[in-house]
Amino acid sequence: MSHFVIIFDRLHPGSPTVERYEDADEAKTRLFAVELELADDSERGVVLLYGESEESLRRTHGSFFLGLDELLEAFDAKL
C-alpha cells in the first residue's frame, strides 16, 4: 500500500497533481507543507489518501480525478 498526496483545484476538477510515497511520515510531512502553501488559496486543496495504486484511488475517489461532466456521467451510470 502507498500513500498519495493529491493536490486539486476546486474550480477545475479532473487534473490533480498526484504524488506517491511509500513512507507514511514522508507523505504526512509533504501534506503539511502543501497545506501551509495553500493556506490562503481557497481554490485549491490537498488530501492524503492511502491505497494500492493510483488507479484504485481513481475508482474510489473519482471526485478528485474526474471533471464535472465525467462525474455526472459516472453518477447517472450507477442509478
JSON list of N, CA and C in Angstrom, two decimals:
[
{"chain": "A", "resi": 1, "resn": "MET", "atom": "N", "xyz": [0.84, -1.19, 0.00]},
{"chain": "A", "resi": 1, "resn": "MET", "atom": "CA", "xyz": [0.00, 0.00, 0.00]},
{"chain": "A", "resi": 1, "resn": "MET", "atom": "C", "xyz": [0.88, 1.24, 0.00]},
{"chain": "A", "resi": 2, "resn": "SER", "atom": "N", "xyz": [0.39, 2.27, -0.67]},
{"chain": "A", "resi": 2, "resn": "SER", "atom": "CA", "xyz": [1.13, 3.52, -0.80]},
{"chain": "A", "resi": 2, "resn": "SER", "atom": "C", "xyz": [0.29, 4.67, -0.26]},
{"chain": "A", "resi": 3, "resn": "HIS", "atom": "N", "xyz": [0.96, 5.76, -0.02]},
{"chain": "A", "resi": 3, "resn": "HIS", "atom": "CA", "xyz": [0.31, 6.99, 0.41]},
{"chain": "A", "resi": 3, "resn": "HIS", "atom": "C", "xyz": [0.38, 7.97, -0.76]},
{"chain": "A", "resi": 4, "resn": "PHE", "atom": "N", "xyz": [-0.72, 8.67, -1.00]},
{"chain": "A", "resi": 4, "resn": "PHE", "atom": "CA", "xyz": [-0.81, 9.60, -2.12]},
{"chain": "A", "resi": 4, "resn": "PHE", "atom": "C", "xyz": [-1.22, 10.98, -1.63]},
{"chain": "A", "resi": 5, "resn": "VAL", "atom": "N", "xyz": [-0.40, 11.96, -1.93]},
{"chain": "A", "resi": 5, "resn": "VAL", "atom": "CA", "xyz": [-0.76, 13.35, -1.67]},
{"chain": "A", "resi": 5, "resn": "VAL", "atom": "C", "xyz": [-1.37, 13.86, -2.96]},
{"chain": "A", "resi": 6, "resn": "ILE", "atom": "N", "xyz": [-2.62, 14.31, -2.86]},
{"chain": "A", "resi": 6, "resn": "ILE", "atom": "CA", "xyz": [-3.36, 14.77, -4.03]},
{"chain": "A", "resi": 6, "resn": "ILE", "atom": "C", "xyz": [-3.64, 16.26, -3.87]},
{"chain": "A", "resi": 7, "resn": "ILE", "atom": "N", "xyz": [-3.10, 17.04, -4.79]},
{"chain": "A", "resi": 7, "resn": "ILE", "atom": "CA", "xyz": [-3.30, 18.49, -4.80]},
{"chain": "A", "resi": 7, "resn": "ILE", "atom": "C", "xyz": [-4.29, 18.78, -5.93]},
{"chain": "A", "resi": 8, "resn": "PHE", "atom": "N", "xyz": [-5.42, 19.36, -5.58]},
{"chain": "A", "resi": 8, "resn": "PHE", "atom": "CA", "xyz": [-6.50, 19.51, -6.55]},
{"chain": "A", "resi": 8, "resn": "PHE", "atom": "C", "xyz": [-7.00, 20.94, -6.63]},
{"chain": "A", "resi": 9, "resn": "ASP", "atom": "N", "xyz": [-7.67, 21.23, -7.73]},
{"chain": "A", "resi": 9, "resn": "ASP", "atom": "CA", "xyz": [-8.26, 22.54, -7.99]},
{"chain": "A", "resi": 9, "resn": "ASP", "atom": "C", "xyz": [-9.77, 22.40, -7.84]},
{"chain": "A", "resi": 10, "resn": "ARG", "atom": "N", "xyz": [-10.34, 23.13, -6.91]},
{"chain": "A", "resi": 10, "resn": "ARG", "atom": "CA", "xyz": [-11.78, 23.03, -6.64]},
{"chain": "A", "resi": 10, "resn": "ARG", "atom": "C", "xyz": [-12.63, 23.54, -7.81]},
{"chain": "A", "resi": 11, "resn": "LEU", "atom": "N", "xyz": [-12.12, 24.52, -8.54]},
{"chain": "A", "resi": 11, "resn": "LEU", "atom": "CA", "xyz": [-12.88, 25.11, -9.63]},
{"chain": "A", "resi": 11, "resn": "LEU", "atom": "C", "xyz": [-12.73, 24.33, -10.94]},
{"chain": "A", "resi": 12, "resn": "HIS", "atom": "N", "xyz": [-11.66, 23.61, -11.09]},
{"chain": "A", "resi": 12, "resn": "HIS", "atom": "CA", "xyz": [-11.39, 22.86, -12.31]},
{"chain": "A", "resi": 12, "resn": "HIS", "atom": "C", "xyz": [-10.98, 21.43, -11.96]},
{"chain": "A", "resi": 13, "resn": "PRO", "atom": "N", "xyz": [-11.91, 20.63, -11.47]},
{"chain": "A", "resi": 13, "resn": "PRO", "atom": "CA", "xyz": [-11.55, 19.26, -11.10]},
{"chain": "A", "resi": 13, "resn": "PRO", "atom": "C", "xyz": [-11.15, 18.44, -12.32]},
{"chain": "A", "resi": 14, "resn": "GLY", "atom": "N", "xyz": [-10.41, 17.39, -12.08]},
{"chain": "A", "resi": 14, "resn": "GLY", "atom": "CA", "xyz": [-10.11, 16.48, -13.16]},
{"chain": "A", "resi": 14, "resn": "GLY", "atom": "C", "xyz": [-8.65, 16.31, -13.49]},
{"chain": "A", "resi": 15, "resn": "SER", "atom": "N", "xyz": [-7.80, 17.21, -13.01]},
{"chain": "A", "resi": 15, "resn": "SER", "atom": "CA", "xyz": [-6.38, 17.05, -13.32]},
{"chain": "A", "resi": 15, "resn": "SER", "atom": "C", "xyz": [-5.52, 17.40, -12.10]},
{"chain": "A", "resi": 16, "resn": "PRO", "atom": "N", "xyz": [-5.66, 16.61, -11.04]},
{"chain": "A", "resi": 16, "resn": "PRO", "atom": "CA", "xyz": [-4.88, 16.90, -9.84]},
{"chain": "A", "resi": 16, "resn": "PRO", "atom": "C", "xyz": [-3.41, 16.52, -10.02]},
{"chain": "A", "resi": 17, "resn": "THR", "atom": "N", "xyz": [-2.60, 17.04, -9.14]},
{"chain": "A", "resi": 17, "resn": "THR", "atom": "CA", "xyz": [-1.22, 16.59, -9.03]},
{"chain": "A", "resi": 17, "resn": "THR", "atom": "C", "xyz": [-1.21, 15.44, -8.04]},
{"chain": "A", "resi": 18, "resn": "VAL", "atom": "N", "xyz": [-0.65, 14.31, -8.43]},
{"chain": "A", "resi": 18, "resn": "VAL", "atom": "CA", "xyz": [-0.63, 13.13, -7.58]},
{"chain": "A", "resi": 18, "resn": "VAL", "atom": "C", "xyz": [0.82, 12.78, -7.26]},
{"chain": "A", "resi": 19, "resn": "GLU", "atom": "N", "xyz": [1.12, 12.73, -5.98]},
{"chain": "A", "resi": 19, "resn": "GLU", "atom": "CA", "xyz": [2.46, 12.37, -5.53]},
{"chain": "A", "resi": 19, "resn": "GLU", "atom": "C", "xyz": [2.37, 11.09, -4.70]},
{"chain": "A", "resi": 20, "resn": "ARG", "atom": "N", "xyz": [3.16, 10.10, -5.05]},
{"chain": "A", "resi": 20, "resn": "ARG", "atom": "CA", "xyz": [3.11, 8.79, -4.38]},
{"chain": "A", "resi": 20, "resn": "ARG", "atom": "C", "xyz": [4.28, 8.65, -3.41]},
{"chain": "A", "resi": 21, "resn": "TYR", "atom": "N", "xyz": [3.98, 8.17, -2.22]},
{"chain": "A", "resi": 21, "resn": "TYR", "atom": "CA", "xyz": [5.00, 7.95, -1.19]},
{"chain": "A", "resi": 21, "resn": "TYR", "atom": "C", "xyz": [4.82, 6.56, -0.58]},
{"chain": "A", "resi": 22, "resn": "GLU", "atom": "N", "xyz": [5.91, 5.89, -0.35]},
{"chain": "A", "resi": 22, "resn": "GLU", "atom": "CA", "xyz": [5.85, 4.61, 0.34]},
{"chain": "A", "resi": 22, "resn": "GLU", "atom": "C", "xyz": [5.97, 4.80, 1.85]},
{"chain": "A", "resi": 23, "resn": "ASP", "atom": "N", "xyz": [6.59, 5.90, 2.26]},
{"chain": "A", "resi": 23, "resn": "ASP", "atom": "CA", "xyz": [6.81, 6.18, 3.67]},
{"chain": "A", "resi": 23, "resn": "ASP", "atom": "C", "xyz": [5.72, 7.11, 4.20]},
{"chain": "A", "resi": 24, "resn": "ALA", "atom": "N", "xyz": [4.99, 6.66, 5.23]},
{"chain": "A", "resi": 24, "resn": "ALA", "atom": "CA", "xyz": [3.87, 7.44, 5.76]},
{"chain": "A", "resi": 24, "resn": "ALA", "atom": "C", "xyz": [4.32, 8.78, 6.33]},
{"chain": "A", "resi": 25, "resn": "ASP", "atom": "N", "xyz": [5.44, 8.79, 7.03]},
{"chain": "A", "resi": 25, "resn": "ASP", "atom": "CA", "xyz": [5.92, 10.05, 7.62]},
{"chain": "A", "resi": 25, "resn": "ASP", "atom": "C", "xyz": [6.30, 11.06, 6.54]},
{"chain": "A", "resi": 26, "resn": "GLU", "atom": "N", "xyz": [6.92, 10.59, 5.48]},
{"chain": "A", "resi": 26, "resn": "GLU", "atom": "CA", "xyz": [7.27, 11.47, 4.37]},
{"chain": "A", "resi": 26, "resn": "GLU", "atom": "C", "xyz": [6.01, 12.05, 3.73]},
{"chain": "A", "resi": 27, "resn": "ALA", "atom": "N", "xyz": [4.99, 11.22, 3.57]},
{"chain": "A", "resi": 27, "resn": "ALA", "atom": "CA", "xyz": [3.73, 11.68, 2.98]},
{"chain": "A", "resi": 27, "resn": "ALA", "atom": "C", "xyz": [3.06, 12.72, 3.87]},
{"chain": "A", "resi": 28, "resn": "LYS", "atom": "N", "xyz": [3.05, 12.48, 5.18]},
{"chain": "A", "resi": 28, "resn": "LYS", "atom": "CA", "xyz": [2.44, 13.45, 6.10]},
{"chain": "A", "resi": 28, "resn": "LYS", "atom": "C", "xyz": [3.21, 14.76, 6.12]},
{"chain": "A", "resi": 29, "resn": "THR", "atom": "N", "xyz": [4.54, 14.68, 6.07]},
{"chain": "A", "resi": 29, "resn": "THR", "atom": "CA", "xyz": [5.35, 15.90, 6.03]},
{"chain": "A", "resi": 29, "resn": "THR", "atom": "C", "xyz": [5.02, 16.72, 4.79]},
{"chain": "A", "resi": 30, "resn": "ARG", "atom": "N", "xyz": [4.89, 16.03, 3.66]},
{"chain": "A", "resi": 30, "resn": "ARG", "atom": "CA", "xyz": [4.54, 16.73, 2.41]},
{"chain": "A", "resi": 30, "resn": "ARG", "atom": "C", "xyz": [3.14, 17.33, 2.49]},
{"chain": "A", "resi": 31, "resn": "LEU", "atom": "N", "xyz": [2.19, 16.57, 3.05]},
{"chain": "A", "resi": 31, "resn": "LEU", "atom": "CA", "xyz": [0.82, 17.07, 3.20]},
{"chain": "A", "resi": 31, "resn": "LEU", "atom": "C", "xyz": [0.81, 18.37, 4.00]},
{"chain": "A", "resi": 32, "resn": "PHE", "atom": "N", "xyz": [1.49, 18.37, 5.15]},
{"chain": "A", "resi": 32, "resn": "PHE", "atom": "CA", "xyz": [1.51, 19.56, 5.99]},
{"chain": "A", "resi": 32, "resn": "PHE", "atom": "C", "xyz": [2.18, 20.74, 5.29]},
{"chain": "A", "resi": 33, "resn": "ALA", "atom": "N", "xyz": [3.23, 20.48, 4.52]},
{"chain": "A", "resi": 33, "resn": "ALA", "atom": "CA", "xyz": [3.91, 21.54, 3.78]},
{"chain": "A", "resi": 33, "resn": "ALA", "atom": "C", "xyz": [2.98, 22.15, 2.74]},
{"chain": "A", "resi": 34, "resn": "VAL", "atom": "N", "xyz": [2.26, 21.31, 2.02]},
{"chain": "A", "resi": 34, "resn": "VAL", "atom": "CA", "xyz": [1.34, 21.81, 0.99]},
{"chain": "A", "resi": 34, "resn": "VAL", "atom": "C", "xyz": [0.18, 22.55, 1.65]},
{"chain": "A", "resi": 35, "resn": "GLU", "atom": "N", "xyz": [-0.31, 22.06, 2.78]},
{"chain": "A", "resi": 35, "resn": "GLU", "atom": "CA", "xyz": [-1.38, 22.77, 3.48]},
{"chain": "A", "resi": 35, "resn": "GLU", "atom": "C", "xyz": [-0.95, 24.19, 3.82]},
{"chain": "A", "resi": 36, "resn": "LEU", "atom": "N", "xyz": [0.29, 24.35, 4.27]},
{"chain": "A", "resi": 36, "resn": "LEU", "atom": "CA", "xyz": [0.79, 25.69, 4.57]},
{"chain": "A", "resi": 36, "resn": "LEU", "atom": "C", "xyz": [0.89, 26.54, 3.31]},
{"chain": "A", "resi": 37, "resn": "GLU", "atom": "N", "xyz": [1.37, 25.95, 2.22]},
{"chain": "A", "resi": 37, "resn": "GLU", "atom": "CA", "xyz": [1.47, 26.67, 0.95]},
{"chain": "A", "resi": 37, "resn": "GLU", "atom": "C", "xyz": [0.11, 27.15, 0.46]},
{"chain": "A", "resi": 38, "resn": "LEU", "atom": "N", "xyz": [-0.92, 26.36, 0.69]},
{"chain": "A", "resi": 38, "resn": "LEU", "atom": "CA", "xyz": [-2.25, 26.66, 0.16]},
{"chain": "A", "resi": 38, "resn": "LEU", "atom": "C", "xyz": [-3.17, 27.34, 1.18]},
{"chain": "A", "resi": 39, "resn": "ALA", "atom": "N", "xyz": [-2.64, 27.73, 2.31]},
{"chain": "A", "resi": 39, "resn": "ALA", "atom": "CA", "xyz": [-3.47, 28.29, 3.39]},
{"chain": "A", "resi": 39, "resn": "ALA", "atom": "C", "xyz": [-4.34, 29.45, 2.93]},
{"chain": "A", "resi": 40, "resn": "ASP", "atom": "N", "xyz": [-3.84, 30.27, 2.03]},
{"chain": "A", "resi": 40, "resn": "ASP", "atom": "CA", "xyz": [-4.60, 31.44, 1.56]},
{"chain": "A", "resi": 40, "resn": "ASP", "atom": "C", "xyz": [-5.21, 31.23, 0.18]},
{"chain": "A", "resi": 41, "resn": "ASP", "atom": "N", "xyz": [-5.18, 30.01, -0.30]},
{"chain": "A", "resi": 41, "resn": "ASP", "atom": "CA", "xyz": [-5.69, 29.70, -1.64]},
{"chain": "A", "resi": 41, "resn": "ASP", "atom": "C", "xyz": [-6.98, 28.88, -1.51]},
{"chain": "A", "resi": 42, "resn": "SER", "atom": "N", "xyz": [-8.11, 29.56, -1.61]},
{"chain": "A", "resi": 42, "resn": "SER", "atom": "CA", "xyz": [-9.40, 28.87, -1.44]},
{"chain": "A", "resi": 42, "resn": "SER", "atom": "C", "xyz": [-9.80, 28.04, -2.66]},
{"chain": "A", "resi": 43, "resn": "GLU", "atom": "N", "xyz": [-9.07, 28.18, -3.76]},
{"chain": "A", "resi": 43, "resn": "GLU", "atom": "CA", "xyz": [-9.41, 27.45, -4.98]},
{"chain": "A", "resi": 43, "resn": "GLU", "atom": "C", "xyz": [-8.74, 26.08, -5.06]},
{"chain": "A", "resi": 44, "resn": "ARG", "atom": "N", "xyz": [-7.72, 25.86, -4.25]},
{"chain": "A", "resi": 44, "resn": "ARG", "atom": "CA", "xyz": [-7.01, 24.58, -4.31]},
{"chain": "A", "resi": 44, "resn": "ARG", "atom": "C", "xyz": [-7.01, 23.92, -2.94]},
{"chain": "A", "resi": 45, "resn": "GLY", "atom": "N", "xyz": [-6.88, 22.60, -2.96]},
{"chain": "A", "resi": 45, "resn": "GLY", "atom": "CA", "xyz": [-6.85, 21.85, -1.72]},
{"chain": "A", "resi": 45, "resn": "GLY", "atom": "C", "xyz": [-5.91, 20.67, -1.83]},
{"chain": "A", "resi": 46, "resn": "VAL", "atom": "N", "xyz": [-5.71, 20.00, -0.71]},
{"chain": "A", "resi": 46, "resn": "VAL", "atom": "CA", "xyz": [-4.81, 18.85, -0.68]},
{"chain": "A", "resi": 46, "resn": "VAL", "atom": "C", "xyz": [-5.38, 17.80, 0.27]},
{"chain": "A", "resi": 47, "resn": "VAL", "atom": "N", "xyz": [-5.23, 16.55, -0.10]},
{"chain": "A", "resi": 47, "resn": "VAL", "atom": "CA", "xyz": [-5.63, 15.43, 0.75]},
{"chain": "A", "resi": 47, "resn": "VAL", "atom": "C", "xyz": [-4.53, 14.38, 0.72]},
{"chain": "A", "resi": 48, "resn": "LEU", "atom": "N", "xyz": [-4.54, 13.54, 1.73]},
{"chain": "A", "resi": 48, "resn": "LEU", "atom": "CA", "xyz": [-3.65, 12.40, 1.80]},
{"chain": "A", "resi": 48, "resn": "LEU", "atom": "C", "xyz": [-4.52, 11.15, 1.78]},
{"chain": "A", "resi": 49, "resn": "LEU", "atom": "N", "xyz": [-4.31, 10.30, 0.78]},
{"chain": "A", "resi": 49, "resn": "LEU", "atom": "CA", "xyz": [-5.07, 9.06, 0.65]},
{"chain": "A", "resi": 49, "resn": "LEU", "atom": "C", "xyz": [-4.13, 7.88, 0.69]},
{"chain": "A", "resi": 50, "resn": "TYR", "atom": "N", "xyz": [-4.66, 6.73, 1.07]},
{"chain": "A", "resi": 50, "resn": "TYR", "atom": "CA", "xyz": [-3.88, 5.51, 1.21]},
{"chain": "A", "resi": 50, "resn": "TYR", "atom": "C", "xyz": [-4.53, 4.45, 0.34]},
{"chain": "A", "resi": 51, "resn": "GLY", "atom": "N", "xyz": [-3.75, 3.80, -0.51]},
{"chain": "A", "resi": 51, "resn": "GLY", "atom": "CA", "xyz": [-4.34, 2.79, -1.38]},
{"chain": "A", "resi": 51, "resn": "GLY", "atom": "C", "xyz": [-3.28, 1.95, -2.08]},
{"chain": "A", "resi": 52, "resn": "GLU", "atom": "N", "xyz": [-3.76, 0.96, -2.80]},
{"chain": "A", "resi": 52, "resn": "GLU", "atom": "CA", "xyz": [-2.86, 0.06, -3.51]},
{"chain": "A", "resi": 52, "resn": "GLU", "atom": "C", "xyz": [-2.20, 0.72, -4.72]},
{"chain": "A", "resi": 53, "resn": "SER", "atom": "N", "xyz": [-2.96, 1.57, -5.40]},
{"chain": "A", "resi": 53, "resn": "SER", "atom": "CA", "xyz": [-2.45, 2.20, -6.62]},
{"chain": "A", "resi": 53, "resn": "SER", "atom": "C", "xyz": [-3.24, 3.46, -6.92]},
{"chain": "A", "resi": 54, "resn": "GLU", "atom": "N", "xyz": [-2.68, 4.27, -7.80]},
{"chain": "A", "resi": 54, "resn": "GLU", "atom": "CA", "xyz": [-3.41, 5.46, -8.24]},
{"chain": "A", "resi": 54, "resn": "GLU", "atom": "C", "xyz": [-4.71, 5.06, -8.94]},
{"chain": "A", "resi": 55, "resn": "GLU", "atom": "N", "xyz": [-4.66, 3.98, -9.69]},
{"chain": "A", "resi": 55, "resn": "GLU", "atom": "CA", "xyz": [-5.86, 3.51, -10.39]},
{"chain": "A", "resi": 55, "resn": "GLU", "atom": "C", "xyz": [-6.97, 3.17, -9.41]},
{"chain": "A", "resi": 56, "resn": "SER", "atom": "N", "xyz": [-6.63, 2.53, -8.29]},
{"chain": "A", "resi": 56, "resn": "SER", "atom": "CA", "xyz": [-7.67, 2.20, -7.31]},
{"chain": "A", "resi": 56, "resn": "SER", "atom": "C", "xyz": [-8.25, 3.46, -6.69]},
{"chain": "A", "resi": 57, "resn": "LEU", "atom": "N", "xyz": [-7.42, 4.47, -6.48]},
{"chain": "A", "resi": 57, "resn": "LEU", "atom": "CA", "xyz": [-7.92, 5.74, -5.95]},
{"chain": "A", "resi": 57, "resn": "LEU", "atom": "C", "xyz": [-8.82, 6.44, -6.96]},
{"chain": "A", "resi": 58, "resn": "ARG", "atom": "N", "xyz": [-8.50, 6.31, -8.22]},
{"chain": "A", "resi": 58, "resn": "ARG", "atom": "CA", "xyz": [-9.35, 6.91, -9.26]},
{"chain": "A", "resi": 58, "resn": "ARG", "atom": "C", "xyz": [-10.75, 6.29, -9.23]},
{"chain": "A", "resi": 59, "resn": "ARG", "atom": "N", "xyz": [-10.83, 5.01, -8.90]},
{"chain": "A", "resi": 59, "resn": "ARG", "atom": "CA", "xyz": [-12.14, 4.34, -8.81]},
{"chain": "A", "resi": 59, "resn": "ARG", "atom": "C", "xyz": [-12.89, 4.74, -7.54]},
{"chain": "A", "resi": 60, "resn": "THR", "atom": "N", "xyz": [-12.18, 4.83, -6.42]},
{"chain": "A", "resi": 60, "resn": "THR", "atom": "CA", "xyz": [-12.85, 5.07, -5.14]},
{"chain": "A", "resi": 60, "resn": "THR", "atom": "C", "xyz": [-13.01, 6.55, -4.79]},
{"chain": "A", "resi": 61, "resn": "HIS", "atom": "N", "xyz": [-12.20, 7.42, -5.38]},
{"chain": "A", "resi": 61, "resn": "HIS", "atom": "CA", "xyz": [-12.24, 8.85, -5.07]},
{"chain": "A", "resi": 61, "resn": "HIS", "atom": "C", "xyz": [-12.29, 9.66, -6.37]},
{"chain": "A", "resi": 62, "resn": "GLY", "atom": "N", "xyz": [-13.22, 9.31, -7.22]},
{"chain": "A", "resi": 62, "resn": "GLY", "atom": "CA", "xyz": [-13.33, 9.92, -8.55]},
{"chain": "A", "resi": 62, "resn": "GLY", "atom": "C", "xyz": [-13.48, 11.42, -8.55]},
{"chain": "A", "resi": 63, "resn": "SER", "atom": "N", "xyz": [-14.03, 11.98, -7.49]},
{"chain": "A", "resi": 63, "resn": "SER", "atom": "CA", "xyz": [-14.25, 13.43, -7.48]},
{"chain": "A", "resi": 63, "resn": "SER", "atom": "C", "xyz": [-12.95, 14.23, -7.59]},
{"chain": "A", "resi": 64, "resn": "PHE", "atom": "N", "xyz": [-11.82, 13.63, -7.22]},
{"chain": "A", "resi": 64, "resn": "PHE", "atom": "CA", "xyz": [-10.54, 14.31, -7.36]},
{"chain": "A", "resi": 64, "resn": "PHE", "atom": "C", "xyz": [-9.96, 14.18, -8.76]},
{"chain": "A", "resi": 65, "resn": "PHE", "atom": "N", "xyz": [-10.42, 13.18, -9.51]},
{"chain": "A", "resi": 65, "resn": "PHE", "atom": "CA", "xyz": [-9.80, 12.84, -10.79]},
{"chain": "A", "resi": 65, "resn": "PHE", "atom": "C", "xyz": [-10.67, 13.10, -12.01]},
{"chain": "A", "resi": 66, "resn": "LEU", "atom": "N", "xyz": [-11.95, 13.31, -11.80]},
{"chain": "A", "resi": 66, "resn": "LEU", "atom": "CA", "xyz": [-12.87, 13.49, -12.92]},
{"chain": "A", "resi": 66, "resn": "LEU", "atom": "C", "xyz": [-13.36, 14.92, -13.00]},
{"chain": "A", "resi": 67, "resn": "GLY", "atom": "N", "xyz": [-13.60, 15.40, -14.20]},
{"chain": "A", "resi": 67, "resn": "GLY", "atom": "CA", "xyz": [-14.23, 16.69, -14.38]},
{"chain": "A", "resi": 67, "resn": "GLY", "atom": "C", "xyz": [-15.71, 16.58, -14.05]},
{"chain": "A", "resi": 68, "resn": "LEU", "atom": "N", "xyz": [-16.39, 17.69, -13.98]},
{"chain": "A", "resi": 68, "resn": "LEU", "atom": "CA", "xyz": [-17.81, 17.71, -13.60]},
{"chain": "A", "resi": 68, "resn": "LEU", "atom": "C", "xyz": [-18.66, 16.86, -14.53]},
{"chain": "A", "resi": 69, "resn": "ASP", "atom": "N", "xyz": [-18.47, 16.97, -15.83]},
{"chain": "A", "resi": 69, "resn": "ASP", "atom": "CA", "xyz": [-19.26, 16.18, -16.78]},
{"chain": "A", "resi": 69, "resn": "ASP", "atom": "C", "xyz": [-19.03, 14.68, -16.57]},
{"chain": "A", "resi": 70, "resn": "GLU", "atom": "N", "xyz": [-17.78, 14.30, -16.35]},
{"chain": "A", "resi": 70, "resn": "GLU", "atom": "CA", "xyz": [-17.46, 12.89, -16.13]},
{"chain": "A", "resi": 70, "resn": "GLU", "atom": "C", "xyz": [-18.06, 12.38, -14.82]},
{"chain": "A", "resi": 71, "resn": "LEU", "atom": "N", "xyz": [-18.07, 13.23, -13.79]},
{"chain": "A", "resi": 71, "resn": "LEU", "atom": "CA", "xyz": [-18.68, 12.84, -12.52]},
{"chain": "A", "resi": 71, "resn": "LEU", "atom": "C", "xyz": [-20.18, 12.61, -12.67]},
{"chain": "A", "resi": 72, "resn": "LEU", "atom": "N", "xyz": [-20.83, 13.51, -13.41]},
{"chain": "A", "resi": 72, "resn": "LEU", "atom": "CA", "xyz": [-22.26, 13.36, -13.64]},
{"chain": "A", "resi": 72, "resn": "LEU", "atom": "C", "xyz": [-22.58, 12.09, -14.43]},
{"chain": "A", "resi": 73, "resn": "GLU", "atom": "N", "xyz": [-21.76, 11.80, -15.43]},
{"chain": "A", "resi": 73, "resn": "GLU", "atom": "CA", "xyz": [-21.94, 10.56, -16.20]},
{"chain": "A", "resi": 73, "resn": "GLU", "atom": "C", "xyz": [-21.77, 9.34, -15.32]},
{"chain": "A", "resi": 74, "resn": "ALA", "atom": "N", "xyz": [-20.75, 9.34, -14.49]},
{"chain": "A", "resi": 74, "resn": "ALA", "atom": "CA", "xyz": [-20.49, 8.21, -13.60]},
{"chain": "A", "resi": 74, "resn": "ALA", "atom": "C", "xyz": [-21.63, 8.04, -12.60]},
{"chain": "A", "resi": 75, "resn": "PHE", "atom": "N", "xyz": [-22.16, 9.15, -12.09]},
{"chain": "A", "resi": 75, "resn": "PHE", "atom": "CA", "xyz": [-23.27, 9.09, -11.15]},
{"chain": "A", "resi": 75, "resn": "PHE", "atom": "C", "xyz": [-24.52, 8.54, -11.83]},
{"chain": "A", "resi": 76, "resn": "ASP", "atom": "N", "xyz": [-24.83, 9.04, -13.02]},
{"chain": "A", "resi": 76, "resn": "ASP", "atom": "CA", "xyz": [-26.00, 8.56, -13.76]},
{"chain": "A", "resi": 76, "resn": "ASP", "atom": "C", "xyz": [-25.89, 7.08, -14.09]},
{"chain": "A", "resi": 77, "resn": "ALA", "atom": "N", "xyz": [-24.69, 6.61, -14.39]},
{"chain": "A", "resi": 77, "resn": "ALA", "atom": "CA", "xyz": [-24.49, 5.21, -14.74]},
{"chain": "A", "resi": 77, "resn": "ALA", "atom": "C", "xyz": [-24.75, 4.29, -13.55]},
{"chain": "A", "resi": 78, "resn": "LYS", "atom": "N", "xyz": [-24.59, 4.81, -12.33]},
{"chain": "A", "resi": 78, "resn": "LYS", "atom": "CA", "xyz": [-24.82, 3.99, -11.15]},
{"chain": "A", "resi": 78, "resn": "LYS", "atom": "C", "xyz": [-26.28, 3.96, -10.74]},
{"chain": "A", "resi": 79, "resn": "LEU", "atom": "N", "xyz": [-27.09, 4.84, -11.31]},
{"chain": "A", "resi": 79, "resn": "LEU", "atom": "CA", "xyz": [-28.53, 4.87, -10.95]},
{"chain": "A", "resi": 79, "resn": "LEU", "atom": "C", "xyz": [-29.33, 3.87, -11.68]}
]
